[in-house]
Coordinates of C-alpha atoms and ligand atoms in Angstrom, one line a residue:
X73 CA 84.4 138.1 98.4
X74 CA 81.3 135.9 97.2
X75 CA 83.0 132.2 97.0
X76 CA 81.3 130.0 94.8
X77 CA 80.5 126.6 95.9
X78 CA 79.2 123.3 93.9
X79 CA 77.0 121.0 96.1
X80 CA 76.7 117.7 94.5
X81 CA 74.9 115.5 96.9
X82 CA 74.9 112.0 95.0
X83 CA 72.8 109.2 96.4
X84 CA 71.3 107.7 99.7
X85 CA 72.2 109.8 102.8
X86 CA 74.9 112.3 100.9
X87 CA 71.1 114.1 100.0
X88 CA 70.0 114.1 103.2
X89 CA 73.6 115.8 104.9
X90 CA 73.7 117.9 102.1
X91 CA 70.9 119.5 103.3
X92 CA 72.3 120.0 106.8
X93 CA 75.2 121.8 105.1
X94 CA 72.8 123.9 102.8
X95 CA 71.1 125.0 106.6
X96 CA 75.1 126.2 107.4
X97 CA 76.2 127.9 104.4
X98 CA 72.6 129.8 104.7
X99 CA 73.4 131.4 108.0
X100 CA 77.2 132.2 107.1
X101 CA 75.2 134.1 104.1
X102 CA 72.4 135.6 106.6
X103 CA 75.4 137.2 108.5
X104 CA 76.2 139.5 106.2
X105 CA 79.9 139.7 106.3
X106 CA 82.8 140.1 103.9
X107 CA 82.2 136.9 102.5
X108 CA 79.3 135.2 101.1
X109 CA 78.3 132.0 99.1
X110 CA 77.1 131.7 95.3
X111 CA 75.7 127.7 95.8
X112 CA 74.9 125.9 92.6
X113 CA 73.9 122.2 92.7
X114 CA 74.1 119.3 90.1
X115 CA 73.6 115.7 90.1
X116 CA 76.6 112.9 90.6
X117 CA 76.4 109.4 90.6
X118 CA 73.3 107.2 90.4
X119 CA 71.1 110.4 90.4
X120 CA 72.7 111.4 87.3
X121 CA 72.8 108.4 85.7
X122 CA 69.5 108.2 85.9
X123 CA 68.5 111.6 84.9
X124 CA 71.3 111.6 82.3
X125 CA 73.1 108.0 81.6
X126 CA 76.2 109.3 83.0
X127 CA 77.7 109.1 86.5
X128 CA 78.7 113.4 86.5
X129 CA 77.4 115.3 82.8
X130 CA 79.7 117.9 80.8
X131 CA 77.4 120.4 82.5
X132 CA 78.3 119.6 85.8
X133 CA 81.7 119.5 85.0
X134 CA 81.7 123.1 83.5
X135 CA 80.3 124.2 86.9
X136 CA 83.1 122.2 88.8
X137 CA 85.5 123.8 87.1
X138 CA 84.8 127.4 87.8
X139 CA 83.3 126.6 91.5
X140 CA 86.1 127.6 94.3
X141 CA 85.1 124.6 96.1
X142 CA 83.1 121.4 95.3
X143 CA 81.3 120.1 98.2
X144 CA 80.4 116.5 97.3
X145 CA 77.5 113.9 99.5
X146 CA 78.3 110.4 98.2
X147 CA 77.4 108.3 95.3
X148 CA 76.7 104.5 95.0
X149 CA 73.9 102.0 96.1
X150 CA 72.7 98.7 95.1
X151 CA 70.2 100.0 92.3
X152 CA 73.2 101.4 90.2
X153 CA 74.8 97.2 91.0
X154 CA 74.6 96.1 87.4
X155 CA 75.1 99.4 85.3
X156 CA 78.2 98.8 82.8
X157 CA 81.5 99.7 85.2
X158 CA 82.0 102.7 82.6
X159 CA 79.2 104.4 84.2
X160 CA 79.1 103.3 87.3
X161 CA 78.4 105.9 90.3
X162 CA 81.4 106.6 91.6
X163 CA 82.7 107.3 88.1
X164 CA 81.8 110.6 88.9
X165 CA 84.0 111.0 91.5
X166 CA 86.4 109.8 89.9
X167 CA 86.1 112.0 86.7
X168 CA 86.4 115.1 89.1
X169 CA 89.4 113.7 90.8
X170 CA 91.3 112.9 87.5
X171 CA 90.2 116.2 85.5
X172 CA 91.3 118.4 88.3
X173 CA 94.2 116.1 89.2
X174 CA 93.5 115.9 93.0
X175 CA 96.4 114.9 94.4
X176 CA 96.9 115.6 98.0
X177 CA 94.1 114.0 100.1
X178 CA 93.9 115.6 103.7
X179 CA 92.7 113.2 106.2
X180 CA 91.9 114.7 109.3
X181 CA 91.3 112.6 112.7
X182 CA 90.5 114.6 115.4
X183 CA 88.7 113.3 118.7
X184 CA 86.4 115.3 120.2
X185 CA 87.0 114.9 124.0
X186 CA 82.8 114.0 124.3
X187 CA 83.5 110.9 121.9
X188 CA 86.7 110.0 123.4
X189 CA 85.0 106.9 124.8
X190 CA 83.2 105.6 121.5
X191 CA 87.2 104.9 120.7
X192 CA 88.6 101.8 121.1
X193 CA 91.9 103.3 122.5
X194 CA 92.0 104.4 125.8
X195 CA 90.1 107.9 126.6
X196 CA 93.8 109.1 127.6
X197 CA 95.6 108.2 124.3
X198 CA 92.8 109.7 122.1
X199 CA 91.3 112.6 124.1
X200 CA 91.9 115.8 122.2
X201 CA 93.8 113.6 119.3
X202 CA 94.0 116.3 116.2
X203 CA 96.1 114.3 113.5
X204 CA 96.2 115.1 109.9
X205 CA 97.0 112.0 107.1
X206 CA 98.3 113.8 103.8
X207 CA 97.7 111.2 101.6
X208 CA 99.1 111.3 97.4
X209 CA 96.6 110.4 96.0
X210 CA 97.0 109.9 92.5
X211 CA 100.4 107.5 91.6
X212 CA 101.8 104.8 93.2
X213 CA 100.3 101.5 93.6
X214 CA 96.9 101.7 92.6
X215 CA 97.8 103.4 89.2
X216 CA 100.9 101.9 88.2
X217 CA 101.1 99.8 84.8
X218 CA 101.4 96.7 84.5
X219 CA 98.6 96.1 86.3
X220 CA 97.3 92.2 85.7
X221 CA 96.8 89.2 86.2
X222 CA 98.4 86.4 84.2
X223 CA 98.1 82.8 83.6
X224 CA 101.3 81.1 83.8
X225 CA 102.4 77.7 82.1
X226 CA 102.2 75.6 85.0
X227 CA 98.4 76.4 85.7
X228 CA 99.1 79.2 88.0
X229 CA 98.1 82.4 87.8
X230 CA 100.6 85.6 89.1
X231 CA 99.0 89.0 90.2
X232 CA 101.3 92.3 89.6
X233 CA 101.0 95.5 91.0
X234 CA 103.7 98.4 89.9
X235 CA 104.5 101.1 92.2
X236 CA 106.2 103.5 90.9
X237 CA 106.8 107.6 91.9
X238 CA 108.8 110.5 90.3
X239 CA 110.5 113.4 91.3
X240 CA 107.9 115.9 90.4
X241 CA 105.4 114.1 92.4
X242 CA 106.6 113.4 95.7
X243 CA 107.7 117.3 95.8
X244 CA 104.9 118.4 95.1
X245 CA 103.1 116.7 98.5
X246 CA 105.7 116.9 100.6
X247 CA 105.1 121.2 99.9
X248 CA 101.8 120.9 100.5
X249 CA 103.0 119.0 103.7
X250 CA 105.3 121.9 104.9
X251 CA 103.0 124.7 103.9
X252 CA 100.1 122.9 106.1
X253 CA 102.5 122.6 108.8
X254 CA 103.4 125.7 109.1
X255 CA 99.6 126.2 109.6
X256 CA 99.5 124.1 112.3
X257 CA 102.3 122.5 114.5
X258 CA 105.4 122.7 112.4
X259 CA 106.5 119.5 112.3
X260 CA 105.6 116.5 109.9
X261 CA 106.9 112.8 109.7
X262 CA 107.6 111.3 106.5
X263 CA 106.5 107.7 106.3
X264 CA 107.9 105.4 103.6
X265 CA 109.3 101.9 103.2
X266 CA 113.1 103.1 102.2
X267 CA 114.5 99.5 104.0
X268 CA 113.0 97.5 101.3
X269 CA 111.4 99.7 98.3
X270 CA 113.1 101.6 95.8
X271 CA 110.1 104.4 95.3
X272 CA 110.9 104.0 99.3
X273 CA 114.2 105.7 99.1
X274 CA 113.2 107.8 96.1
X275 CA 110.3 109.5 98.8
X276 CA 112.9 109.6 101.6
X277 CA 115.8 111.3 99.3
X278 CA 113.0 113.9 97.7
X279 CA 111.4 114.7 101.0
X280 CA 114.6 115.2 102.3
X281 CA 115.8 117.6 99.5
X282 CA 112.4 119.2 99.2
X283 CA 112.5 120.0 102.9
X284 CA 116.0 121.6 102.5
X285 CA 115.1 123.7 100.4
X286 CA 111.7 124.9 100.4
X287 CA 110.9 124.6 103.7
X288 CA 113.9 124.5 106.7
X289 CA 111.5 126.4 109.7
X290 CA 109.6 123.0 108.9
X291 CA 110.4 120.0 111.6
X292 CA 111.0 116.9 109.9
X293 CA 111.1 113.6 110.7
X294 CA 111.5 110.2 109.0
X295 CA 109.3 107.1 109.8
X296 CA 109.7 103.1 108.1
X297 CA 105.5 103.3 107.6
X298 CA 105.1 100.0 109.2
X299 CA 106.4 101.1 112.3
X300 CA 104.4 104.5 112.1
X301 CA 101.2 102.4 111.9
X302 CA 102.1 100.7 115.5
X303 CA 103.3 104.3 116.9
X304 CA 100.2 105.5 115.9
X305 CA 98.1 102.9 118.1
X306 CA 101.2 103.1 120.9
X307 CA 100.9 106.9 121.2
X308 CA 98.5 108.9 118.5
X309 CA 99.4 111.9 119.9
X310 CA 103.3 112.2 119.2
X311 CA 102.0 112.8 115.4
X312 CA 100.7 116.1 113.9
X313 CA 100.9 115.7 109.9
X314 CA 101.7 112.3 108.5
X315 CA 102.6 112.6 104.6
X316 CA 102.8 109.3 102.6
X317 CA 102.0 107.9 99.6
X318 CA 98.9 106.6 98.2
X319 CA 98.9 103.0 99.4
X320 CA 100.7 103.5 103.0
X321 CA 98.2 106.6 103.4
X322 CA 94.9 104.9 102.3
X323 CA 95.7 102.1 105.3
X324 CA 97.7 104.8 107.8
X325 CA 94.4 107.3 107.4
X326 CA 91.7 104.5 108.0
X327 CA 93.9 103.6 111.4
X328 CA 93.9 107.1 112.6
X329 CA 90.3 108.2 111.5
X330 CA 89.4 104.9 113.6
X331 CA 90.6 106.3 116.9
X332 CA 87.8 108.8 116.9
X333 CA 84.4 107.0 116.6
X334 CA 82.4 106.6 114.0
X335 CA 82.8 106.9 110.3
X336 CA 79.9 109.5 109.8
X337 CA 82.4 111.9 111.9
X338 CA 85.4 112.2 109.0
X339 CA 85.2 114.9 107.0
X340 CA 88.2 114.9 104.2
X341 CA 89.4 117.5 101.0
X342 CA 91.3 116.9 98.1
X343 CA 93.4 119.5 96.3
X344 CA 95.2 120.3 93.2
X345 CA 98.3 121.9 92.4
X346 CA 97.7 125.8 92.8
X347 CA 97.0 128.1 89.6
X348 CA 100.2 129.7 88.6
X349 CA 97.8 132.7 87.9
X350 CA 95.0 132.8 91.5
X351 CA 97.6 130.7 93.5
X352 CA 94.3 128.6 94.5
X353 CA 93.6 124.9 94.1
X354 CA 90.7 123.2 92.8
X355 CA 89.1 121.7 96.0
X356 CA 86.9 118.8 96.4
X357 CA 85.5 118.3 100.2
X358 CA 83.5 115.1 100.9
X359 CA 82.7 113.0 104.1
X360 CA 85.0 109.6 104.3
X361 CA 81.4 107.6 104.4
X362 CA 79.0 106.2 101.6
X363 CA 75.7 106.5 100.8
X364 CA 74.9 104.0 103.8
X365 CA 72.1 102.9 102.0
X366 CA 70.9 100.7 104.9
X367 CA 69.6 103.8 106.6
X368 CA 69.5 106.1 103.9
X369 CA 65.8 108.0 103.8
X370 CA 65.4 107.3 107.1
X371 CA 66.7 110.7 108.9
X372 CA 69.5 108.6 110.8
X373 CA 72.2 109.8 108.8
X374 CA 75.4 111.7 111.0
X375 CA 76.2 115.1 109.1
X376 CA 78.9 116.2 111.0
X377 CA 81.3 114.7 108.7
X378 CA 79.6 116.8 106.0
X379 CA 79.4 119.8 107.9
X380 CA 83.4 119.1 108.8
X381 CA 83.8 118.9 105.1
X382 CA 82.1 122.2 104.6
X383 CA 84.5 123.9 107.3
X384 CA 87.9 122.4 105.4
X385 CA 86.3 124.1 102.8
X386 CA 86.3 127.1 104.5
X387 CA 89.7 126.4 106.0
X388 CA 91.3 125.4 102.7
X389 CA 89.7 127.2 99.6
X390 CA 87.8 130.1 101.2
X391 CA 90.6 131.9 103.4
X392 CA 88.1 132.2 106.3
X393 CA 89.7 130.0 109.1
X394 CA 88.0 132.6 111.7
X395 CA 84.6 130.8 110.6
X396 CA 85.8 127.1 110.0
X397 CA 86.7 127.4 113.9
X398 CA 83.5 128.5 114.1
X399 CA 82.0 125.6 112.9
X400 CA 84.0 123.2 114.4
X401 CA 83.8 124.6 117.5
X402 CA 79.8 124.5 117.6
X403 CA 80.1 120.7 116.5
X404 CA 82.2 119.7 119.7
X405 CA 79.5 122.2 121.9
X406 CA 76.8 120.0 120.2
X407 CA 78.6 117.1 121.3
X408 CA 79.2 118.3 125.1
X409 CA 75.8 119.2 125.4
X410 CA 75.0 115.2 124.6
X411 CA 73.2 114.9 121.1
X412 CA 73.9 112.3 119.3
X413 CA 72.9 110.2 116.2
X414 CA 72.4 106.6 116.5
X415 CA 76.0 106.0 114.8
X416 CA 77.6 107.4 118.0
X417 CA 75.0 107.2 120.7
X418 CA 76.0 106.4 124.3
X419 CA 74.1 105.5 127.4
X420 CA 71.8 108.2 128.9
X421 CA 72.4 110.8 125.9
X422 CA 69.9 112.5 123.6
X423 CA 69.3 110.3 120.3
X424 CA 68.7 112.9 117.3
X425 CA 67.8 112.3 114.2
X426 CA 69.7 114.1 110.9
X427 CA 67.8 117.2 110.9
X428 CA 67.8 117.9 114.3
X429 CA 71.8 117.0 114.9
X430 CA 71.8 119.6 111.9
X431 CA 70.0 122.3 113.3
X432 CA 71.5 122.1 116.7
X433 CA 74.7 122.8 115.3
X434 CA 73.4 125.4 113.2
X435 CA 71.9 127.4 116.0
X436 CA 75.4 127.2 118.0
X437 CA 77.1 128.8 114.9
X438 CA 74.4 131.7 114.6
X439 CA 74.6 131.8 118.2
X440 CA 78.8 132.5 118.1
X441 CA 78.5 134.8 115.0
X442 CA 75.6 137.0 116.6
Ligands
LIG790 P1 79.2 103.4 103.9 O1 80.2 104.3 104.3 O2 78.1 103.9 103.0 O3 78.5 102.7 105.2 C1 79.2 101.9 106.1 C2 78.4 101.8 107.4 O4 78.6 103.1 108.1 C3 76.9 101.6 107.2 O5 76.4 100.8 108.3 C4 76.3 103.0 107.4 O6 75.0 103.0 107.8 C5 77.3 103.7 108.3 N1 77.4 105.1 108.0 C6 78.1 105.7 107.0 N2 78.0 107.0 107.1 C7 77.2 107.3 108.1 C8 76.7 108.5 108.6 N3 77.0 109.7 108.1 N4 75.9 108.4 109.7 C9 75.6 107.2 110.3 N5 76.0 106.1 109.8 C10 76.8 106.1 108.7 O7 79.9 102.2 103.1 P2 79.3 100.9 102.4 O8 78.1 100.4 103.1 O9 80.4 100.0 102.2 O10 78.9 101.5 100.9 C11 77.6 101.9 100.6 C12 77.6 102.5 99.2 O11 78.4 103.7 99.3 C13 78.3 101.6 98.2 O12 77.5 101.8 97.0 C14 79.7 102.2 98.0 O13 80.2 101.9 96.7 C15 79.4 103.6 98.3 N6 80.6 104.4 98.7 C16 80.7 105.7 98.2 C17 81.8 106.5 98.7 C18 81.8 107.9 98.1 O14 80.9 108.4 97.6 N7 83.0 108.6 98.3 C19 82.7 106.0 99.6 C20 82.5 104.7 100.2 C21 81.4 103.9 99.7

């Protein structure tokens, strides 16, 4: 099978992991195996507004659409500060996310047991930690209308949010939720507000029936969010697959991902509903992190969470699991043997820049596929 892949790297340092992940995808080709990569690359973001006054181009989006997977850097930096919010970088992303409708963001936080100590839990809560945050990602609060501000007779001003779910959409995450359980430890918590929101007891009722029906051999439990965001600190490991809902998973996923060092570790994917025809999603994969344009053109840049991203894709889109353990695996080797970039360097270990943290890992996967 040739899987083809769109790298869009964006701005600041998603150019320079991009790279790291171009050194990957060229030795997974170099084996020679069943599967092989077809790699095309466009411009997102500030790079394409300035080569074409928009923040992703029609082009781009033709190639996005027939790619199996989009691999994506990051967009954004002060330059692009005062373009009109229309066509502002991470327009781009969000073009891609809308168009394809990505609506179930996977959040991985896993610890690798040589970072355990960058955490700022104890090495024994976090050691070995492999969580996954299924985050909806396109309804609830951040979308629903009205959405304002208004001025009020009495000089005040009142802010409104709407939250608001249906049917449709919390079943289709809480199947993604069971079918990536099944996948990994069979068991997912549920967390919603049912005590004191009505799209609360809407997402406890749905998961409930969804569960039922689609998906029994699937372990379910319910959690009130609040108190899944204290469990979480309590005792990390007790959780496997958290699914929630946009707002409760934006906060839940930024605790978890916390727990296991540094931002330029967490890789993430977002995914569509399947094609009734392929059965396959459209797939974006991109590190949680920025552009970091405070060390971007430097060679500081981590791109593990980049090369992560690449392995989800792998995982997720490409049907070769066999490799993304690969990959992961030679990213925690790297880590044992005591490289590190200056986002997660420790006393008496090996500072690296980009390249090299890239190339290490690179050899360790050519060494496991020889
Ligand atoms: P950021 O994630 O770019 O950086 C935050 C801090 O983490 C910085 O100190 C940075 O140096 C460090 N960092 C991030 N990734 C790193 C890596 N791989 N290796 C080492 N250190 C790393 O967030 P920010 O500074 O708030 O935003 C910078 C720009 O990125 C802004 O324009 C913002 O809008 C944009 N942004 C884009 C995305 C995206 O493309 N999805 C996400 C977040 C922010």
């Amino acid at each position: 099978t040739t899987h083809k892949l769109l790298l869009l790297p964006g701005d600041g340092i998603g150019v320079e992991i991009s790279r790291e992940v171009e050194r990957v995808i060229a030795i997974l080709n170099g084996k020679g195996g069943p599967n092989s990569f077809e790699v095309e690359r466009d411009l997102v973001g500030g790079a394409a507004i300035d080569a074409h006054g928009v923040a992703i181009t029609e082009e781009a989006m033709a190639k996005a659409k027939t790619a199996d997977a989009i691999l994506f850097g990051a967009v954004g930096g002060s330059k692009w500060d005062d373009v009109p919010y229309e066509i502002r970088p991470e327009a781009g992303l969000l073009r891609l996310r809308k168009d394809f409708d990505l609506f179930a963001n996977l959040r991985p936080a896993i610890c690798y047991p040589a970072l355990a100590d960058a955490s700022s839990l104890k090495r024994s809560l976090v050691e070995g930690l492999d969580i996954l945050i299924l985050r909806e990602l396109t309804g609830g609060t951040y979308f629903g209308e009205p959405k304002e501000i208004v001025a009020l007779e009495n000089g005040q001003k009142r802010g409104v949010d709407t939250t608001i779910y249906t049917t449709s959409e919390i079943e289709r995450i809480v199947k993604v939720a069971c079918d990536l359980a099944r996948k990994r430890s069979g068991k997912v918590h549920m967390a919603a507000k049912w005590n004191v929101m009505k799209t609360g007891v809407l997402w406890r009722d749905v998961t409930v029936a969804t569960h039922k029906d689609h998906a029994p051999d699937i372990e379910l439990e319910l959690i009130v969010a609040d108190n899944c965001a204290m469990q979480l600190i309590r005792n990390p490991k007790q959780f496997d697959l958290i699914v929630t809902d946009n707002l409760f998973g934006d906060i839940l996923s930024d605790e978890a991902a916390m727990m296991t060092g540094s931002l330029g570790m967490l890789p993430s994917a977002s995914l569509g509903a399947a094609d009734p025809q392929t059965g396959r999603s459209k797939a974006l994969y991109e590190p949680v992190h920025g552009s970091a344009p405070d060390i971007s053109g430097q060679g500081l840049a981590n791109p593990i969470a980049m090369i992560a991203s690449f392995a989800m894709a792998l995982r997720y889109s490409c049907n070769m699991a066999a490799e993304a353990d690969v990959i992961e695996t030679a990213i925690a080797k790297v880590l044992d043997n005591g490289l590190r970039t200056a986002d997660i360097m420790q006393n008496g270990l090996t500072k690296v820049g980009t390249e090299e943290m890239g190339k290490a890992i690179a050899a360790e996967i050519e060494t496991a596929l020889a």
